[in-house]
mmCIF file of C-alpha atoms in Angstrom:
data_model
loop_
_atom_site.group_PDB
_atom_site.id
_atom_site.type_symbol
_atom_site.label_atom_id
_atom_site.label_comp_id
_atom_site.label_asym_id
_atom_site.label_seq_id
_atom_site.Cartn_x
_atom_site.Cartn_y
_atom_site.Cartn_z
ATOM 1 C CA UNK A 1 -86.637 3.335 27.629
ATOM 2 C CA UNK A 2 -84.856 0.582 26.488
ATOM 3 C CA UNK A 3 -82.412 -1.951 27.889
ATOM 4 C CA UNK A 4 -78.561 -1.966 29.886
ATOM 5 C CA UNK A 5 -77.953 -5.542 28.819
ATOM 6 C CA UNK A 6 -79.609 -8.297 26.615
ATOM 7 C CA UNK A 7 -78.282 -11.768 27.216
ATOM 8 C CA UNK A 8 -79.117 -14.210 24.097
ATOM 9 C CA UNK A 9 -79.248 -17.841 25.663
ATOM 10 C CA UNK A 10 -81.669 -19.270 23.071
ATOM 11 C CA UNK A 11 -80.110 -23.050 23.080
ATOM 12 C CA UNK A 12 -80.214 -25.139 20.351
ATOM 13 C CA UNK A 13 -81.808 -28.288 18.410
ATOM 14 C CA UNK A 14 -80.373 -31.745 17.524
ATOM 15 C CA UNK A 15 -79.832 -31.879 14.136
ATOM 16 C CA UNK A 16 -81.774 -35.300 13.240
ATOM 17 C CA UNK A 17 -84.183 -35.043 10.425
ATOM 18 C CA UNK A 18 -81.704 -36.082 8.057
ATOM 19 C CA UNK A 19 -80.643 -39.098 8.943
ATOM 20 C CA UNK A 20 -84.232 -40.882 8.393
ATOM 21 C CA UNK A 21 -83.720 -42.530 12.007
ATOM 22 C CA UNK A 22 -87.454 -44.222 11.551
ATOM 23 C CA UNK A 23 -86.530 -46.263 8.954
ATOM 24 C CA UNK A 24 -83.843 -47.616 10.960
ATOM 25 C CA UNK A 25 -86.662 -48.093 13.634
ATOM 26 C CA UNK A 26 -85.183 -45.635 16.337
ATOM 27 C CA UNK A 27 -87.547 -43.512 17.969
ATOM 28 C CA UNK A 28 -87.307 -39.825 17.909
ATOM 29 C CA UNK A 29 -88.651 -37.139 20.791
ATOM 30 C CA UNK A 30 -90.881 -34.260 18.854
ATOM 31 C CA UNK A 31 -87.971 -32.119 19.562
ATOM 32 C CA UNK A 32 -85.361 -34.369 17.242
ATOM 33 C CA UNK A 33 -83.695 -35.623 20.243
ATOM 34 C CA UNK A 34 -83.101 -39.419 20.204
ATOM 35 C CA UNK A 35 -85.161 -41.458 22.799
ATOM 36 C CA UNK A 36 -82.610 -43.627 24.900
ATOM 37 C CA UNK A 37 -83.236 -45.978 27.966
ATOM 38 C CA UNK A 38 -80.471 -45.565 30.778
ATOM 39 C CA UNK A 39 -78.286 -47.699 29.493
ATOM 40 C CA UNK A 40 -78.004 -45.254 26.170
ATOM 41 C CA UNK A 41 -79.945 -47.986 24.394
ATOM 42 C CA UNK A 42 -82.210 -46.509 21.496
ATOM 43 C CA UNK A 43 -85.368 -48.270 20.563
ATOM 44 C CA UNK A 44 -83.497 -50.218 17.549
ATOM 45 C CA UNK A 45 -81.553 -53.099 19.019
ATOM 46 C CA UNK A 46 -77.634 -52.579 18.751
ATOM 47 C CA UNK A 47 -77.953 -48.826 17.931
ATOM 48 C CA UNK A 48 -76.718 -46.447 21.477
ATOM 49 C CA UNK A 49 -76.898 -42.684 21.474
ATOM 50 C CA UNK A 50 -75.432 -40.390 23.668
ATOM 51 C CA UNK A 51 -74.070 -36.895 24.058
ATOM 52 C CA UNK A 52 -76.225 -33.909 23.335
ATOM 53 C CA UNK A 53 -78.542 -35.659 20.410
ATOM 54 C CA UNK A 54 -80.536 -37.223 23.589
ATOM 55 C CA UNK A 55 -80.813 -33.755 25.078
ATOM 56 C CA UNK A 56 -79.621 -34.226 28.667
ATOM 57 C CA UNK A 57 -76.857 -32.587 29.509
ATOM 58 C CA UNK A 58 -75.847 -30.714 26.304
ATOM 59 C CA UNK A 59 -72.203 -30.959 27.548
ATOM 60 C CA UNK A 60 -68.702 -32.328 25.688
ATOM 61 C CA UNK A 61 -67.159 -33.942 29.129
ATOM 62 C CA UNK A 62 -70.731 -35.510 29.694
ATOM 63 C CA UNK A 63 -71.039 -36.905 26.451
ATOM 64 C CA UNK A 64 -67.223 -38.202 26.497
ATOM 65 C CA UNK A 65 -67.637 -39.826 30.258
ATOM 66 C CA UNK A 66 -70.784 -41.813 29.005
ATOM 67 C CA UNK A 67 -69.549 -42.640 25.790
ATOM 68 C CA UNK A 68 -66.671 -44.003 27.935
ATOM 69 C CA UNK A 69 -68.976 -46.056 29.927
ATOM 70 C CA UNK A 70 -70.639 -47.794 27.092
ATOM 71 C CA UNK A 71 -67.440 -48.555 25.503
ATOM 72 C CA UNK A 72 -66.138 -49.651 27.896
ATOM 73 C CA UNK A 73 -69.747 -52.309 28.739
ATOM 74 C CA UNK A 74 -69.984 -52.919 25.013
ATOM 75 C CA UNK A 75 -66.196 -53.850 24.673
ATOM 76 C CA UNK A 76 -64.394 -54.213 27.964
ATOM 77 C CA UNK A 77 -66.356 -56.690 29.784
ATOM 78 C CA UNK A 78 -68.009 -53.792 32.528
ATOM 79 C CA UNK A 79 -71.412 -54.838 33.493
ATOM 80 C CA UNK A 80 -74.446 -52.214 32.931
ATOM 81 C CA UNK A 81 -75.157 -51.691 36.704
ATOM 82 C CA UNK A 82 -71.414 -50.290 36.841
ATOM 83 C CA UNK A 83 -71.278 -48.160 33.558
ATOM 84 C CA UNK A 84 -74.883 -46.653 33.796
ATOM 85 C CA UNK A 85 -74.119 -42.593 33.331
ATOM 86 C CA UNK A 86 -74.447 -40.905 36.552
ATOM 87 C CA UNK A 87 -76.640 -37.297 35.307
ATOM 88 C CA UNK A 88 -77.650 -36.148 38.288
ATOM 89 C CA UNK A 89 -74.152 -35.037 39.485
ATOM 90 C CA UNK A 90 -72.991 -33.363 36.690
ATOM 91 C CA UNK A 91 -70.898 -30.026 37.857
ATOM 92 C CA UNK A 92 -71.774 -27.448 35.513
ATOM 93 C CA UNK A 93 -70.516 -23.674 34.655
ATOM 94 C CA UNK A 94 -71.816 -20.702 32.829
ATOM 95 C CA UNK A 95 -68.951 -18.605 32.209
ATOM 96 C CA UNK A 96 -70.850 -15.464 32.917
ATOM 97 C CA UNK A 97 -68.949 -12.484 34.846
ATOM 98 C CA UNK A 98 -69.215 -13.670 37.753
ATOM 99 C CA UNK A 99 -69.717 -16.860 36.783
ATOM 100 C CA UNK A 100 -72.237 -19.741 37.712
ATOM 101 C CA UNK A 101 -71.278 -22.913 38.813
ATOM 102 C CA UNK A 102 -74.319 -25.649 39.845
ATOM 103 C CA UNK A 103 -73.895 -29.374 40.928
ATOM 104 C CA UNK A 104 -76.964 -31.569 41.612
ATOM 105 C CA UNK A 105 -80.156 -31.179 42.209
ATOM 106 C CA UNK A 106 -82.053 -27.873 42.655
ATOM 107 C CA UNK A 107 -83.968 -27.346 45.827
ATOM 108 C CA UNK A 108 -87.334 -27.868 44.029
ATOM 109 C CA UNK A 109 -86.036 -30.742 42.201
ATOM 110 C CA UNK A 110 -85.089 -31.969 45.740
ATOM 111 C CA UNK A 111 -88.364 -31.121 47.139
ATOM 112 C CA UNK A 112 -90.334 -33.164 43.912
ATOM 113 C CA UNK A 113 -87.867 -36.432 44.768
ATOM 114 C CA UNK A 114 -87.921 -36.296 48.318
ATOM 115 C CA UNK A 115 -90.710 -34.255 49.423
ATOM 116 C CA UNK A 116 -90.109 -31.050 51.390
ATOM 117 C CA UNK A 117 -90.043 -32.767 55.077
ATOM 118 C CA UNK A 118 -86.723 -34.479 54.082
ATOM 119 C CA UNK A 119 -85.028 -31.330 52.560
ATOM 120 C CA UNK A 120 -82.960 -28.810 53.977
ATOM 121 C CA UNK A 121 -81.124 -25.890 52.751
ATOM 122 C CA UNK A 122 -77.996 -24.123 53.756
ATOM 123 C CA UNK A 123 -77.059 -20.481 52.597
ATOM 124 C CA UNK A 124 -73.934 -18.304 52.876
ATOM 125 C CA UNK A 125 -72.615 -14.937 51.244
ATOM 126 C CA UNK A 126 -69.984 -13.390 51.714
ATOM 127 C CA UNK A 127 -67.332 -10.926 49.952
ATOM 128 C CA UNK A 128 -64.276 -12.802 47.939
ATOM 129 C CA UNK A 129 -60.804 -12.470 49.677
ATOM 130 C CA UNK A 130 -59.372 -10.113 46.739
ATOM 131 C CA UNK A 131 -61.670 -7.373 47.931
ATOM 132 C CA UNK A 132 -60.335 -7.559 51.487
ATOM 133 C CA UNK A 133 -59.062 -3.904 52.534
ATOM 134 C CA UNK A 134 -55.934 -4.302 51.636
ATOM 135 C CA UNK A 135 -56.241 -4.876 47.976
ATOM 136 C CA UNK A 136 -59.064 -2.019 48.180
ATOM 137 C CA UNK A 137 -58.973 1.044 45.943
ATOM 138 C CA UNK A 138 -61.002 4.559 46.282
ATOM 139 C CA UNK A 139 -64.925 3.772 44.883
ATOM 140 C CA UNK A 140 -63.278 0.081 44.420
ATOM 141 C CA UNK A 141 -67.158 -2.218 43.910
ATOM 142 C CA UNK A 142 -67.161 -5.226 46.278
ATOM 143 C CA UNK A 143 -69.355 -8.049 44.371
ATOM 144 C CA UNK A 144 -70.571 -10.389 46.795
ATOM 145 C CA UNK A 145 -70.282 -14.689 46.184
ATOM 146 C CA UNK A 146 -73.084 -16.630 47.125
ATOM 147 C CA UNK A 147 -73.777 -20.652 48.122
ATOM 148 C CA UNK A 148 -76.405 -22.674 48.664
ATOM 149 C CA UNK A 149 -75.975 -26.695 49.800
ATOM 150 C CA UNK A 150 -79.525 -28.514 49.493
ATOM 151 C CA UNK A 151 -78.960 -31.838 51.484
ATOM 152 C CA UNK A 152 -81.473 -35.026 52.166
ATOM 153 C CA UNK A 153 -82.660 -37.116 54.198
ATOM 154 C CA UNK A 154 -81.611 -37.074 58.044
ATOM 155 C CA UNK A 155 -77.964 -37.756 57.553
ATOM 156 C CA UNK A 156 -77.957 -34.544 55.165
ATOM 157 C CA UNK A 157 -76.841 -35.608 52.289
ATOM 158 C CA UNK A 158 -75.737 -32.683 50.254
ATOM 159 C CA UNK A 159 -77.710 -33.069 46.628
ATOM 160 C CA UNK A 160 -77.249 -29.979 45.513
ATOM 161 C CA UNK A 161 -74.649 -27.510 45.406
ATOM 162 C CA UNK A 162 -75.346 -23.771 43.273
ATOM 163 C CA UNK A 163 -72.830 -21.086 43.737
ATOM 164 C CA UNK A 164 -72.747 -18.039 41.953
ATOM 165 C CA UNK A 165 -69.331 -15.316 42.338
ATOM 166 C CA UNK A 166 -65.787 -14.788 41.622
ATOM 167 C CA UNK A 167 -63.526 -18.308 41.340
ATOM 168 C CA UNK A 168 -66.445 -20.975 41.582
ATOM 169 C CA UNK A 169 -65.711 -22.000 38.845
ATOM 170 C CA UNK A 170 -62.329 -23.756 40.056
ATOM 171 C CA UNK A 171 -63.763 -24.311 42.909
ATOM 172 C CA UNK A 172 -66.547 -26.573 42.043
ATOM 173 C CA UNK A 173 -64.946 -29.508 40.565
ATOM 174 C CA UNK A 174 -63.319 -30.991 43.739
ATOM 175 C CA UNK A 175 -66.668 -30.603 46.058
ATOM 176 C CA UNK A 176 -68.565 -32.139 42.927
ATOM 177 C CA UNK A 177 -66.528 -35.874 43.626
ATOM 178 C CA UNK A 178 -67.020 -35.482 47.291
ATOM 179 C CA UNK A 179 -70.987 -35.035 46.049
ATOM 180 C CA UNK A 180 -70.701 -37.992 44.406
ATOM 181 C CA UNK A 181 -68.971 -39.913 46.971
ATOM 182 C CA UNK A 182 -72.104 -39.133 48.874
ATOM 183 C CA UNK A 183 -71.053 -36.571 51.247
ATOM 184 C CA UNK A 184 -72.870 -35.013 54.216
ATOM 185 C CA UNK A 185 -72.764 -31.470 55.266
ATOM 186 C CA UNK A 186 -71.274 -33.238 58.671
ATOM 187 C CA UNK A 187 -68.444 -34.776 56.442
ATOM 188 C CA UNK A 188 -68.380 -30.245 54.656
ATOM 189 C CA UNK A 189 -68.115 -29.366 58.576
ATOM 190 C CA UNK A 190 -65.503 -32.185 59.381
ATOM 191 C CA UNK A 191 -62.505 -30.486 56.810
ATOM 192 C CA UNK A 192 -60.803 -27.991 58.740
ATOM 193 C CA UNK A 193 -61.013 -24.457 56.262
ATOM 194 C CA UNK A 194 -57.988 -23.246 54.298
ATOM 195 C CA UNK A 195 -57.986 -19.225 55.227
ATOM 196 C CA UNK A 196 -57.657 -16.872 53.402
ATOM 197 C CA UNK A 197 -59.941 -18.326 50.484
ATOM 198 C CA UNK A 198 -63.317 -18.689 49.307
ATOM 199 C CA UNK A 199 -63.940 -22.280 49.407
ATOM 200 C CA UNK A 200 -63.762 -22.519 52.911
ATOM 201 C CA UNK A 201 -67.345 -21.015 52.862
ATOM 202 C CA UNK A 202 -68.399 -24.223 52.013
ATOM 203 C CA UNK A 203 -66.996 -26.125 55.025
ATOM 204 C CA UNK A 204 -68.217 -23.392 57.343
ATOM 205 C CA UNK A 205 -72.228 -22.673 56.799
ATOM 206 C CA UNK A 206 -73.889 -22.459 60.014
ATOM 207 C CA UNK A 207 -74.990 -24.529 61.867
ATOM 208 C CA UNK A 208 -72.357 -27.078 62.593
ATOM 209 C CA UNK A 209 -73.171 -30.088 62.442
ATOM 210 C CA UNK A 210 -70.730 -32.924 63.913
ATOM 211 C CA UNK A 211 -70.116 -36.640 62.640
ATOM 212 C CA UNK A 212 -70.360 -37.701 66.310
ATOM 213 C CA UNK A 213 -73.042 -37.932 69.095
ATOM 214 C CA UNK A 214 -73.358 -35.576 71.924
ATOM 215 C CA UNK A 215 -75.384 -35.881 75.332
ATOM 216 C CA UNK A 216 -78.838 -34.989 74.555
ATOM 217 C CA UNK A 217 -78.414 -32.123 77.676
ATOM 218 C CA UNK A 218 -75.145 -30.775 75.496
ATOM 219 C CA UNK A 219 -75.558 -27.110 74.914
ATOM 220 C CA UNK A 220 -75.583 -26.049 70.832
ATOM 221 C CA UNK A 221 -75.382 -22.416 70.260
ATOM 222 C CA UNK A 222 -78.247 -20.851 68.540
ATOM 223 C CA UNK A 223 -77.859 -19.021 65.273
ATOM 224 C CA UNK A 224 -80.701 -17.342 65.569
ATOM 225 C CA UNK A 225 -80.870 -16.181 69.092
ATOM 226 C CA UNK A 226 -77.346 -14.998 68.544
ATOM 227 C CA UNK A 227 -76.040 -14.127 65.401
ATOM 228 C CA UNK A 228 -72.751 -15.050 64.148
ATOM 229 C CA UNK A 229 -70.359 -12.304 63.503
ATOM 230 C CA UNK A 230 -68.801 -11.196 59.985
ATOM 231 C CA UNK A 231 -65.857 -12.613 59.365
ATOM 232 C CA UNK A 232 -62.888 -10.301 58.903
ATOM 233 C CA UNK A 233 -62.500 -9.221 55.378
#
């Protein structure tokens, strides 16, 4: 008997076919988006694309940062290796209630790349401080947040970062440069939390992992033989 909610997220299409691009010789996908090498060359020599009409990251800060990079190759001297766009760690947010906030790779993306023996993932969830008891009202709903850090390789290189609750939004943007720095979920473990707030989920997923060595006979506690308490809320 019908629905509570419809969400409409049916996208959208370049808007190509009237600019006759083949007789200009630059090749067109069967979807109207412009076919571009990584360099945001098209195939007609001196003509660049970019932005959402190559249907890559249909974003306005995405297509200004690469637009930025070959303007700055085409007209500031910067070689190609150094202003090649970077779309793999683009932090993105759908301003849904709560809302979404994803940076990286998925985990199956991950898995495709690196194959599943070199992929781990970490999970957390846990309930935002503003629902702590003593902000709490009679019948007062508690939504839950949730993360998820996909990491590589055998230093753990965190890949991936999804989150989905109140405030990820703001916090997204300053773990997405330490993604792109290249960060480990050691280096995560290594910054001491800020308490009371949400992002210091992120530095504090079990199990810890240290950016040192320790005696192979050094005794690690087990998560799963015992199970780490809830945090007070």
């Amino acid at each position: 008997g019908g629905y509570g909610q419809v969400l409409f997220a049916t996208g959208r299409e370049p808007v190509t076919g009237s600019l006759d691009l083949p007789a200009a010789g630059v090749e067109t996908a069967p979807s109207g988006h412009i076919v571009v090498d990584a360099a945001s060359r098209t195939s007609s020599e001196g003509v660049y694309a970019l932005g959402d009409v190559i249907g890559r990251i249909d974003l306005t800060p995405t297509a200004i940062a690469a637009g930025r990079l070959l303007s700055d190759r085409l007209f500031g001297g910067a070689s190609e290796a150094d202003t090649l766009m970077d779309y793999d760690f683009v932090p993105t947010v759908v301003f849904s209630h709560p809302p979404l906030a994803v940076c990286g790779l998925t985990e199956a993306e991950a898995i495709a790349r690196h194959g599943p023996d070199a992929v781990a993932v970490h999970k957390s969830t846990w309930v935002n401080m503003l629902y702590s008891r003593e902000f709490l009202v009679d019948g007062q709903h508690m939504p839950k947040t949730f993360a998820k850090l996909v990491c590589v390789g055998p230093e753990q290189r965190v890949v991936g970062l999804h989150m989905i609750g109140l405030a990820v939004d703001e916090i997204l943007q300053g773990f997405a440069l330490a993604m792109k720095m290249g960060a480990t979920k050691a280096d995560f473990d290594s910054v001491v939390a800020i308490h009371p707030t949400s992002s210091e989920e992120l530095v504090t997923i079990p199990p810890w992992q240290a950016k040192y060595s320790l005696r192979p006979d050094a005794y690690t506690p087990s998560y799963e033989e015992e199970p780490v308490p809830a945090k007070a809320r």
